[in-house]
mmCIF file of C-alpha atoms and ligand atoms in Angstrom:
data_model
loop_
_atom_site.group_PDB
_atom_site.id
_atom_site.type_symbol
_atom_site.label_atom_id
_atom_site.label_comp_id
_atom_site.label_asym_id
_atom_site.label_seq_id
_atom_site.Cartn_x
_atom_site.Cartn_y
_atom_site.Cartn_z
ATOM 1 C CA UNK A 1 126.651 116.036 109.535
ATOM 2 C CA UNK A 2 124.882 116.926 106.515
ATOM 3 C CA UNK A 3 126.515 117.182 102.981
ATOM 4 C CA UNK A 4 126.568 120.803 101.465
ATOM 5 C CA UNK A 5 125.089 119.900 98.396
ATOM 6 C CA UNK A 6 122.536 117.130 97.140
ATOM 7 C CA UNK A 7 123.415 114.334 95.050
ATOM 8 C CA UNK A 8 121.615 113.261 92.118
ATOM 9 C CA UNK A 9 120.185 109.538 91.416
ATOM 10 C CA UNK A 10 119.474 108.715 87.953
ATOM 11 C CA UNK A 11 116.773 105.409 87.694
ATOM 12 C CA UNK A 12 116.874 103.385 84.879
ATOM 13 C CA UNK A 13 115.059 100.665 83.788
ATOM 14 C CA UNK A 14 112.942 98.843 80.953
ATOM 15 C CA UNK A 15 109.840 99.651 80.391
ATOM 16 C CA UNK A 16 107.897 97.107 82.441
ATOM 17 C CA UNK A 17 110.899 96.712 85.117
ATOM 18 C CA UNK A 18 108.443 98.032 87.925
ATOM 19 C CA UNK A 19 110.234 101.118 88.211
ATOM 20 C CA UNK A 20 107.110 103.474 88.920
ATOM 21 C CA UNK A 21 106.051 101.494 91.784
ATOM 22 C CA UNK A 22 109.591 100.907 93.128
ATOM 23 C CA UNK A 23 109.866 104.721 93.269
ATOM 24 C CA UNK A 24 106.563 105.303 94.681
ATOM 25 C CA UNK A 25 107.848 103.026 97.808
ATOM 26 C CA UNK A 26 110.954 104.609 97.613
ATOM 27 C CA UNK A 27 109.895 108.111 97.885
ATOM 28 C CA UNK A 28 107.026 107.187 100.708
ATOM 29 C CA UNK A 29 109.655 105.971 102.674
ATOM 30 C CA UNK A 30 112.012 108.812 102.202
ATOM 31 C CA UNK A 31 110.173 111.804 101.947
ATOM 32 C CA UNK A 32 113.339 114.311 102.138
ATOM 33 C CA UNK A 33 113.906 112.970 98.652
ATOM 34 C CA UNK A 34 112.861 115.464 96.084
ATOM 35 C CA UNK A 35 111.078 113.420 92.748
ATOM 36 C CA UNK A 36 111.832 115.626 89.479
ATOM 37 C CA UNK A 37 108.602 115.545 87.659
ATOM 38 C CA UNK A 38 109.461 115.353 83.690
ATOM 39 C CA UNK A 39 108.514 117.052 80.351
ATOM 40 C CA UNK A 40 106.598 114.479 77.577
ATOM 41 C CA UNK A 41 104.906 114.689 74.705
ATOM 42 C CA UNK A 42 103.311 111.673 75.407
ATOM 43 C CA UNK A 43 99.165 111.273 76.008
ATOM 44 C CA UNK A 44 98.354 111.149 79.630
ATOM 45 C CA UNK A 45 97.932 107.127 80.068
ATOM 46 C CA UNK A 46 94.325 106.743 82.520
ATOM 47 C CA UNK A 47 94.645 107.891 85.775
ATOM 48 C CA UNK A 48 97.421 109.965 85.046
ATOM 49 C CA UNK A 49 97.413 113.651 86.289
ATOM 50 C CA UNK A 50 99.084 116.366 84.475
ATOM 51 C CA UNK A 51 101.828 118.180 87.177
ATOM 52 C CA UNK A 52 101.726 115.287 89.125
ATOM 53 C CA UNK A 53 103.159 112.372 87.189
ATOM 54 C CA UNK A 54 104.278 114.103 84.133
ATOM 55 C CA UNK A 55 104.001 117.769 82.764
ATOM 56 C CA UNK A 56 102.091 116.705 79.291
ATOM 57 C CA UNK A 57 103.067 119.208 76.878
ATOM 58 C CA UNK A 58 102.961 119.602 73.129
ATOM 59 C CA UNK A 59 105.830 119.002 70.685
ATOM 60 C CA UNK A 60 105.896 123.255 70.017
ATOM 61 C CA UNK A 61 105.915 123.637 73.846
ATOM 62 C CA UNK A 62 108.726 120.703 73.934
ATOM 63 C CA UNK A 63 110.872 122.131 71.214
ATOM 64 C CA UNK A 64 110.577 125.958 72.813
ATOM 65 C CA UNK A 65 112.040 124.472 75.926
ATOM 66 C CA UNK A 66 114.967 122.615 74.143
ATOM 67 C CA UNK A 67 115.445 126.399 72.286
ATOM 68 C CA UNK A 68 116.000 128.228 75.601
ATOM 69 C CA UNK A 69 118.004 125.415 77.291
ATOM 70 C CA UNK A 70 115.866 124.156 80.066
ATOM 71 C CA UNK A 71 116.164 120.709 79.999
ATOM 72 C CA UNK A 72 119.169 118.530 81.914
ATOM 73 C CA UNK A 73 118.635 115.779 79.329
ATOM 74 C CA UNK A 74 115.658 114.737 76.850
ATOM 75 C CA UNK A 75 115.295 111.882 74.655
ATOM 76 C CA UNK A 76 113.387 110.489 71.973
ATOM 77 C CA UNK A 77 111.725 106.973 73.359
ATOM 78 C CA UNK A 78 109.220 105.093 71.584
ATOM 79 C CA UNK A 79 107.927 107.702 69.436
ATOM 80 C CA UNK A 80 107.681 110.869 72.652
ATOM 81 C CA UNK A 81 109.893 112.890 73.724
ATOM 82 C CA UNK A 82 110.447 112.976 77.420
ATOM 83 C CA UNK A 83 112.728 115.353 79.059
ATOM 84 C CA UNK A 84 114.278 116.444 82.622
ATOM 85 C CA UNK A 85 113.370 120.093 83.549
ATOM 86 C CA UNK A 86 116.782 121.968 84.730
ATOM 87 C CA UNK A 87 115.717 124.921 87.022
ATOM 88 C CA UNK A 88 114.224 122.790 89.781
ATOM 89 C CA UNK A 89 116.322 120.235 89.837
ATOM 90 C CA UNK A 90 119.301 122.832 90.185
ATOM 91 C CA UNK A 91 117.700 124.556 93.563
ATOM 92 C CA UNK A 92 117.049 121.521 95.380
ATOM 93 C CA UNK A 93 121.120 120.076 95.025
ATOM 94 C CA UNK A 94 122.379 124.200 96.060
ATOM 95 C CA UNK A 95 119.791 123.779 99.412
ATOM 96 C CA UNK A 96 121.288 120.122 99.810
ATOM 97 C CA UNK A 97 118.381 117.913 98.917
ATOM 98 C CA UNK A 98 118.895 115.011 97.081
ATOM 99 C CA UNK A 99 117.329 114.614 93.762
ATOM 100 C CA UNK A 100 115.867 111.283 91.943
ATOM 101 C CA UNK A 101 115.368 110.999 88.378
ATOM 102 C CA UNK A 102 113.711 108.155 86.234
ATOM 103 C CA UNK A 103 114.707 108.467 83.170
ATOM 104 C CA UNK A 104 115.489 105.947 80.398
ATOM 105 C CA UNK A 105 118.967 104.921 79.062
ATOM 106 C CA UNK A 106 119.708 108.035 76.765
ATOM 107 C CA UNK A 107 118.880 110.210 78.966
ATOM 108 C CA UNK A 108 120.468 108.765 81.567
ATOM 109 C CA UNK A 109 123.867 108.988 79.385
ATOM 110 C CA UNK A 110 123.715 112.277 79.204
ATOM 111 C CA UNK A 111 123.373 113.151 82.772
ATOM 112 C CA UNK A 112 126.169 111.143 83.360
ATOM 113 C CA UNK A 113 128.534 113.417 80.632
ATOM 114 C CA UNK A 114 126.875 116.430 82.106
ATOM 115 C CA UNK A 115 127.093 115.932 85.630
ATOM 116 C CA UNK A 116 129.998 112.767 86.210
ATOM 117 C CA UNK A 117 129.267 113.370 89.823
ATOM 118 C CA UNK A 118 125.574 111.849 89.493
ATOM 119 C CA UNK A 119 124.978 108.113 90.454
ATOM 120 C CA UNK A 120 123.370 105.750 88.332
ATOM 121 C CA UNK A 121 121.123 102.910 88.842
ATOM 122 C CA UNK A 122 119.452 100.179 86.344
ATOM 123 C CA UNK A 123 116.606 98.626 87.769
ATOM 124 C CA UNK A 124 116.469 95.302 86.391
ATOM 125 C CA UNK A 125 113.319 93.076 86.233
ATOM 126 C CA UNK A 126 114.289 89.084 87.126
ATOM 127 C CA UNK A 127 114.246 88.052 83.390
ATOM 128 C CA UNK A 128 112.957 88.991 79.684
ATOM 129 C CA UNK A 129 110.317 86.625 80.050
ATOM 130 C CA UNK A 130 108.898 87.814 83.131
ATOM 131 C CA UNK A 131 109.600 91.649 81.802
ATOM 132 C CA UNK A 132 107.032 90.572 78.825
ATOM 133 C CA UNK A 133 104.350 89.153 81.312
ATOM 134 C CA UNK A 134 104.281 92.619 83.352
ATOM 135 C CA UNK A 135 104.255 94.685 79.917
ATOM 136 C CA UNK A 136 101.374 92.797 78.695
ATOM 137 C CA UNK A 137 99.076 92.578 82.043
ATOM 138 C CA UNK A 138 99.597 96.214 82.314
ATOM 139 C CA UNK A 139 96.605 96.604 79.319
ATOM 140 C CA UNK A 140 97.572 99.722 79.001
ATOM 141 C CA UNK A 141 99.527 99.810 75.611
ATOM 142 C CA UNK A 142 98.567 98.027 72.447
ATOM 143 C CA UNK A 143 100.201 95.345 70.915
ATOM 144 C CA UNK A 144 102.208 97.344 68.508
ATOM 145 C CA UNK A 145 103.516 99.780 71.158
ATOM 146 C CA UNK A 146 104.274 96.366 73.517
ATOM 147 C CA UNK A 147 106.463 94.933 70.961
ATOM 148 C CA UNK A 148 108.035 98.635 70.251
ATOM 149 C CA UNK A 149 108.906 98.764 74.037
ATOM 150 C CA UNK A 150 110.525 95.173 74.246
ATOM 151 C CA UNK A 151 112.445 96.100 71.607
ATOM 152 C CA UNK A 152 113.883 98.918 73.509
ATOM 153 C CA UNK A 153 114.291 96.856 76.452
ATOM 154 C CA UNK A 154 116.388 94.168 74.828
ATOM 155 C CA UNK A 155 118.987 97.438 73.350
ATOM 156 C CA UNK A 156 118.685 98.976 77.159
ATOM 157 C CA UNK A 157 119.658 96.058 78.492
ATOM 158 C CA UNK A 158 122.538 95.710 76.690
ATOM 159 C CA UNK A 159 123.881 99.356 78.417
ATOM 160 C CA UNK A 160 123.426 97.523 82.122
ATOM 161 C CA UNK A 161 127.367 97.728 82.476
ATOM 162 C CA UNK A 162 127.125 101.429 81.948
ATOM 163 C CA UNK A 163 125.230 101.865 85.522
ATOM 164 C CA UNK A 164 126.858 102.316 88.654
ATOM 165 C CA UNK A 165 124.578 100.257 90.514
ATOM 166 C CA UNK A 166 122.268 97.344 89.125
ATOM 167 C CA UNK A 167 119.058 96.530 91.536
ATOM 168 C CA UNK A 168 116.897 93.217 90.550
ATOM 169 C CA UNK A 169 113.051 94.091 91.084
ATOM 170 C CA UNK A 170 112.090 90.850 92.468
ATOM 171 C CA UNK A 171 110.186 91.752 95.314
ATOM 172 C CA UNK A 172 109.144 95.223 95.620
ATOM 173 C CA UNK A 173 110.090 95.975 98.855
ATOM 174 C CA UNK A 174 113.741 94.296 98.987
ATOM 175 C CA UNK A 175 114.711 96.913 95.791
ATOM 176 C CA UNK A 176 113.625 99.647 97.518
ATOM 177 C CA UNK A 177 115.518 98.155 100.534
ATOM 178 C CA UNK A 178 118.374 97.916 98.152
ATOM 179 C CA UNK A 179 118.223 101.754 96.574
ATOM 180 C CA UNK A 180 117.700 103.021 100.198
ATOM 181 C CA UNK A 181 121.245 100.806 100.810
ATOM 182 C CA UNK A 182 123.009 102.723 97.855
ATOM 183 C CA UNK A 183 121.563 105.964 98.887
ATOM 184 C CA UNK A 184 122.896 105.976 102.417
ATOM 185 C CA UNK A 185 126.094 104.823 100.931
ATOM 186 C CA UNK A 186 127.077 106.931 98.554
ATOM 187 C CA UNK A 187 126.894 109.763 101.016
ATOM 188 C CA UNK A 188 129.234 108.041 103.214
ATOM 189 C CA UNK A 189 131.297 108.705 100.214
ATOM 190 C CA UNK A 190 135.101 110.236 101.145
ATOM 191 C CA UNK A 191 134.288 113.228 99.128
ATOM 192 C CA UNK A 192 131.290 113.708 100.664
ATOM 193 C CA UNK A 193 132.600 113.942 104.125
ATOM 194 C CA UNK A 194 135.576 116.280 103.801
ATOM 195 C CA UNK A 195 133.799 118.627 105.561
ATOM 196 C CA UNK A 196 135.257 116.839 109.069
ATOM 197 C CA UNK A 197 138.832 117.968 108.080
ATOM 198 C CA UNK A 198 138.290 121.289 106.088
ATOM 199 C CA UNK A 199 135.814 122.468 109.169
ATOM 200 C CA UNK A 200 139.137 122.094 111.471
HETATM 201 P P1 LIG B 301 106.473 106.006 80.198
HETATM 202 O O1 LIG B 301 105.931 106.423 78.876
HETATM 203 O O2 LIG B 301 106.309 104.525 80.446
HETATM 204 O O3 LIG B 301 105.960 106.845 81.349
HETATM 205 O O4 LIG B 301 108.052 106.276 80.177
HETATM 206 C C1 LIG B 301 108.826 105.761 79.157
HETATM 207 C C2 LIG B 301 110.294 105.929 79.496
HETATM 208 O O5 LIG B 301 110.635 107.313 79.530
HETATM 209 C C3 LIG B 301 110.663 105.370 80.870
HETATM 210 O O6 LIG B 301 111.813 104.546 80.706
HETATM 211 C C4 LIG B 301 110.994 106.590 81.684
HETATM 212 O O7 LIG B 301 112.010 106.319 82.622
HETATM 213 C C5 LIG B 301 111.488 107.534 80.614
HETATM 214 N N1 LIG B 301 111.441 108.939 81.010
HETATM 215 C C6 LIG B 301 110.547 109.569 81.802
HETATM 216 N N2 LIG B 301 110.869 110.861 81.950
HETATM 217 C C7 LIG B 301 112.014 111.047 81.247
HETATM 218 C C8 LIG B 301 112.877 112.181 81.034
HETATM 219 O O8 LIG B 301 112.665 113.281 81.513
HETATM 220 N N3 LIG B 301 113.958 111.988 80.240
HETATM 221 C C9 LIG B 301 114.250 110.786 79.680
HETATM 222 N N4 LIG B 301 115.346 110.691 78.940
HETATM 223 N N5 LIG B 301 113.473 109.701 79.875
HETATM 224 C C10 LIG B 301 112.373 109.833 80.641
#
């Protein structure tokens, strides 16, 4: 039986948590799952392609698109602005397809007040230290930005007991073993199945 509508999975995590390769596994495995591609003003890190792992856009183009409304949720993070574009994200849940978002903590609040129904997960690396050791081997940032994004960490952190769900990225593949888990689940949900009675 299939559920009318899609549900929508909000991804949280520090910066450094391993949440871009958790969702790469997640959505190779799952390919039904539709991956909402965001809005930043950020710089396109190496290797990065524009449409593919972020739409890079100016902050003009980023402020016309908060002006007519078509963002879910956007937030201010570490100097960028990063936001969820609404129209596509909207189509897939009315044809049924479930939607994943990875977003950071503000963001991920407002989802929540906009759409209560969404589920929310914080994907948590094993500890602070360890979080430090992946920012820093990443060589991607500089030191300034580093210590601007553990800062951030330590305040997200502290909004863990807002999340529905908390995963610990140990290993790669058991957290991806573990969102699969809560993504089978919550469609098993009551709500999600009163189909079988109102179909009678
Ligand atoms: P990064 O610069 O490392 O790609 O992303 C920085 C943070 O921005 C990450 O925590 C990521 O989840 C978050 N992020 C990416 N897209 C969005 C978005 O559309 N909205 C919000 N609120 N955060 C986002």
């Amino acid at each position: 039986m299939k559920d009318k509508k899609g549900l929508l999975f909000v991804l949280s995590g520090p910066s450094g948590a391993g949440k871009s390769t958790v969702i790469r596994e997640v959505l190779r495995r799952n390919p039904a799952l539709y991956f909402s591609i965001s809005c930043t003003t950020r710089p396109p890190r190496q290797q990065e392609k524009d449409g593919f792992h972020y739409f890079f856009i100016d902050h003009n183009q980023f402020k016309a698109m908060i002006a007519r409304d078509e963002f879910l949720e956007y937030a201010e993070y570490v100097g960028n602005y990063y936001g969820t574009p609404l129209p596509q994200i909207k189509s897939k849940l009315d044809a049924g397809i479930d939607v994943l978002l990875d977003i950071e903590i503000q963001g991920a609040i407002h989802v929540r007040e906009k759409m209560p129904e969404s589920v929310s997960i914080f994907l948590a690396p094993p500890s602070f230290q360890e979080l430090e050791r992946r920012l820093r081997s990443r060589n991607t940032d500089k030191e300034e930005k580093i210590l601007s994004r553990l800062k951030t960490a330590r305040a997200e952190f502290q909004k863990m007991p807002l999340y529905d769900y908390v995963v610990i990225n140990h290993k790669v593949e058991d957290a991806v073993s573990e969102i699969e888990s809560i993504l089978k689940a919550e469609h098993c949900r009551t709500a999600h199945r009163m189909q079988l009675i109102e179909e009678e």
